[in-house]
């Protein structure tokens, strides 16, 4: 346990989040996502885990330390429901609310089609597997910057 | 860079600090300490680095997230000056001030004789090498707890 750091962020998560730079993507995966196989193709090359947490819980913990990219529209994304790309299931509404809270403003995630999401995952810094059991509980978060004064 | 986390704490440091538990010791070493050789005998088994920082700077960053052990007298220690065990060189006075600030009270480190310090280091969780160039800039910090409510 550490002062001022969400205890849901384990040692491997802190290492990965601190290692990421501007524009690097983190994929937050639900329990059905092909996480292990796709994680092997990421920069980190191995799967991270945040066990016994829903996707919104994991995203909340991650965003307590990770800034989102301010400069691009695809600062965050969600896997689109097949046949209903505009629909946001409850799990996605919850993650959107968490993002809005972290950003201090309404800032909608982009939708990403399922197979495009898999391709994007291969370009990510890392994949973190949650215990989210609801469908379409898969998200991309792109790291932003924290700048020194001056 | 991460929100609310001292940027002097690199990814390896965050991983180690999050991995440590109650009572585990971290050794903060100056530039002359036999850091690499002794680090091989610690729990972590490899040397951590906080480069281009003095020992007080490194300790300040570490204590921004790591709680010190509340329950024991040897919650922190300094390497004693040979022949003058009661003397605190400037580097040790600075670290003591950093500890007092983190604890919100005056809480003196214990003194540890040089060779006893080396033996203690072998029982530590890890050694972090700083760029401290002043003599006797070697310290032990013992991790405390952060408890949930109730």
Tab-separated table of C-alpha atoms in Angstrom, chain B residues 11-140:
chain	number	residue	atom	x	y	z
B	11	UNK	CA	8.753	2.816	-13.126
B	12	UNK	CA	11.081	0.377	-11.367
B	13	UNK	CA	10.864	2.379	-8.139
B	14	UNK	CA	7.057	2.429	-8.217
B	15	UNK	CA	7.019	-1.319	-8.831
B	16	UNK	CA	9.350	-2.001	-5.908
B	17	UNK	CA	7.637	0.361	-3.480
B	18	UNK	CA	4.216	-1.119	-4.323
B	19	UNK	CA	5.615	-4.651	-3.920
B	20	UNK	CA	7.051	-4.023	-0.450
B	21	UNK	CA	5.006	-4.903	2.618
B	22	UNK	CA	5.011	-4.023	6.313
B	23	UNK	CA	8.488	-4.178	7.796
B	24	UNK	CA	10.333	-4.499	4.495
B	25	UNK	CA	13.419	-2.302	4.276
B	26	UNK	CA	14.613	-0.091	1.434
B	27	UNK	CA	18.260	0.989	1.425
B	28	UNK	CA	19.014	4.403	-0.099
B	29	UNK	CA	22.679	4.357	-1.103
B	30	UNK	CA	25.201	7.069	-1.907
B	31	UNK	CA	27.486	6.942	-4.938
B	32	UNK	CA	30.295	5.166	-3.042
B	33	UNK	CA	28.172	2.411	-1.471
B	34	UNK	CA	28.821	-1.175	-2.674
B	35	UNK	CA	25.324	-1.026	-4.096
B	36	UNK	CA	25.487	-3.436	-7.002
B	37	UNK	CA	27.147	-6.252	-5.050
B	38	UNK	CA	24.905	-5.973	-1.990
B	39	UNK	CA	21.742	-5.510	-4.064
B	40	UNK	CA	22.269	-8.987	-5.515
B	41	UNK	CA	21.675	-10.383	-2.022
B	42	UNK	CA	18.415	-8.517	-1.376
B	43	UNK	CA	14.887	-9.789	-1.937
B	44	UNK	CA	14.646	-7.986	-5.265
B	45	UNK	CA	18.051	-9.252	-6.305
B	46	UNK	CA	18.899	-6.381	-8.613
B	47	UNK	CA	19.847	-2.745	-8.097
B	48	UNK	CA	17.350	0.096	-8.401
B	49	UNK	CA	18.531	3.542	-9.507
B	50	UNK	CA	17.463	7.137	-8.870
B	51	UNK	CA	20.079	8.918	-10.912
B	52	UNK	CA	21.211	12.535	-10.624
B	53	UNK	CA	19.535	12.961	-7.254
B	54	UNK	CA	21.038	13.547	-3.830
B	55	UNK	CA	20.057	11.170	-1.057
B	56	UNK	CA	17.698	13.722	0.559
B	57	UNK	CA	16.006	14.302	-2.816
B	58	UNK	CA	15.564	10.566	-3.314
B	59	UNK	CA	14.223	10.100	0.223
B	60	UNK	CA	11.791	12.982	-0.269
B	61	UNK	CA	10.391	11.382	-3.422
B	62	UNK	CA	10.199	7.927	-1.814
B	63	UNK	CA	8.402	9.211	1.289
B	64	UNK	CA	5.858	11.026	-0.868
B	65	UNK	CA	4.273	7.586	-1.411
B	66	UNK	CA	5.855	5.179	1.102
B	67	UNK	CA	4.597	5.166	4.707
B	68	UNK	CA	7.248	4.590	7.373
B	69	UNK	CA	6.729	1.944	10.043
B	70	UNK	CA	4.941	3.497	12.984
B	71	UNK	CA	5.505	0.666	15.419
B	72	UNK	CA	9.256	0.185	15.717
B	73	UNK	CA	12.209	2.274	16.796
B	74	UNK	CA	14.280	1.202	13.792
B	75	UNK	CA	11.759	2.646	11.331
B	76	UNK	CA	14.688	4.425	9.673
B	77	UNK	CA	18.454	4.439	10.052
B	78	UNK	CA	21.620	6.189	8.939
B	79	UNK	CA	25.165	4.921	8.547
B	80	UNK	CA	27.204	6.132	11.530
B	81	UNK	CA	30.319	8.203	10.977
B	82	UNK	CA	33.312	6.061	11.922
B	83	UNK	CA	34.703	7.280	15.232
B	84	UNK	CA	31.853	9.768	15.740
B	85	UNK	CA	28.626	7.759	15.895
B	86	UNK	CA	26.591	10.628	17.337
B	87	UNK	CA	27.619	13.117	14.639
B	88	UNK	CA	25.130	13.873	11.870
B	89	UNK	CA	26.799	15.190	8.693
B	90	UNK	CA	24.778	17.677	6.644
B	91	UNK	CA	23.426	14.983	4.331
B	92	UNK	CA	22.013	13.132	7.329
B	93	UNK	CA	20.554	16.297	8.817
B	94	UNK	CA	18.785	16.933	5.511
B	95	UNK	CA	17.344	13.410	5.395
B	96	UNK	CA	16.262	13.694	9.038
B	97	UNK	CA	14.407	16.919	8.181
B	98	UNK	CA	12.711	15.146	5.252
B	99	UNK	CA	11.624	12.304	7.535
B	100	UNK	CA	10.329	14.732	10.153
B	101	UNK	CA	8.339	16.565	7.482
B	102	UNK	CA	6.835	13.341	6.143
B	103	UNK	CA	5.956	12.148	9.658
B	104	UNK	CA	4.648	15.517	10.833
B	105	UNK	CA	6.800	15.230	13.963
B	106	UNK	CA	10.419	14.951	15.067
B	107	UNK	CA	11.354	11.291	14.766
B	108	UNK	CA	15.102	10.551	14.914
B	109	UNK	CA	16.635	7.820	12.779
B	110	UNK	CA	18.775	5.267	14.541
B	111	UNK	CA	22.516	5.091	13.892
B	112	UNK	CA	23.925	1.908	12.345
B	113	UNK	CA	27.665	1.079	12.308
B	114	UNK	CA	29.148	0.750	8.814
B	115	UNK	CA	29.624	-3.027	8.678
B	116	UNK	CA	26.367	-3.680	10.515
B	117	UNK	CA	24.741	-1.500	7.835
B	118	UNK	CA	26.156	-3.765	5.127
B	119	UNK	CA	24.802	-6.837	6.911
B	120	UNK	CA	21.400	-5.184	7.308
B	121	UNK	CA	21.403	-4.348	3.601
B	122	UNK	CA	21.515	-8.060	2.749
B	123	UNK	CA	18.195	-8.463	4.559
B	124	UNK	CA	16.565	-5.521	2.769
B	125	UNK	CA	13.906	-5.701	0.098
B	126	UNK	CA	16.026	-3.616	-2.274
B	127	UNK	CA	18.824	-1.089	-2.662
B	128	UNK	CA	18.355	2.137	-4.604
B	129	UNK	CA	21.529	3.863	-5.779
B	130	UNK	CA	21.437	7.664	-5.821
B	131	UNK	CA	24.054	10.110	-7.123
B	132	UNK	CA	24.760	11.388	-3.611
B	133	UNK	CA	28.422	12.316	-3.497
B	134	UNK	CA	28.718	13.305	0.162
B	135	UNK	CA	30.027	10.756	2.653
B	136	UNK	CA	27.692	8.750	4.877
B	137	UNK	CA	24.735	9.377	2.605
B	138	UNK	CA	23.358	5.895	3.272
B	139	UNK	CA	19.958	5.277	4.795
B	140	UNK	CA	17.466	2.559	5.661
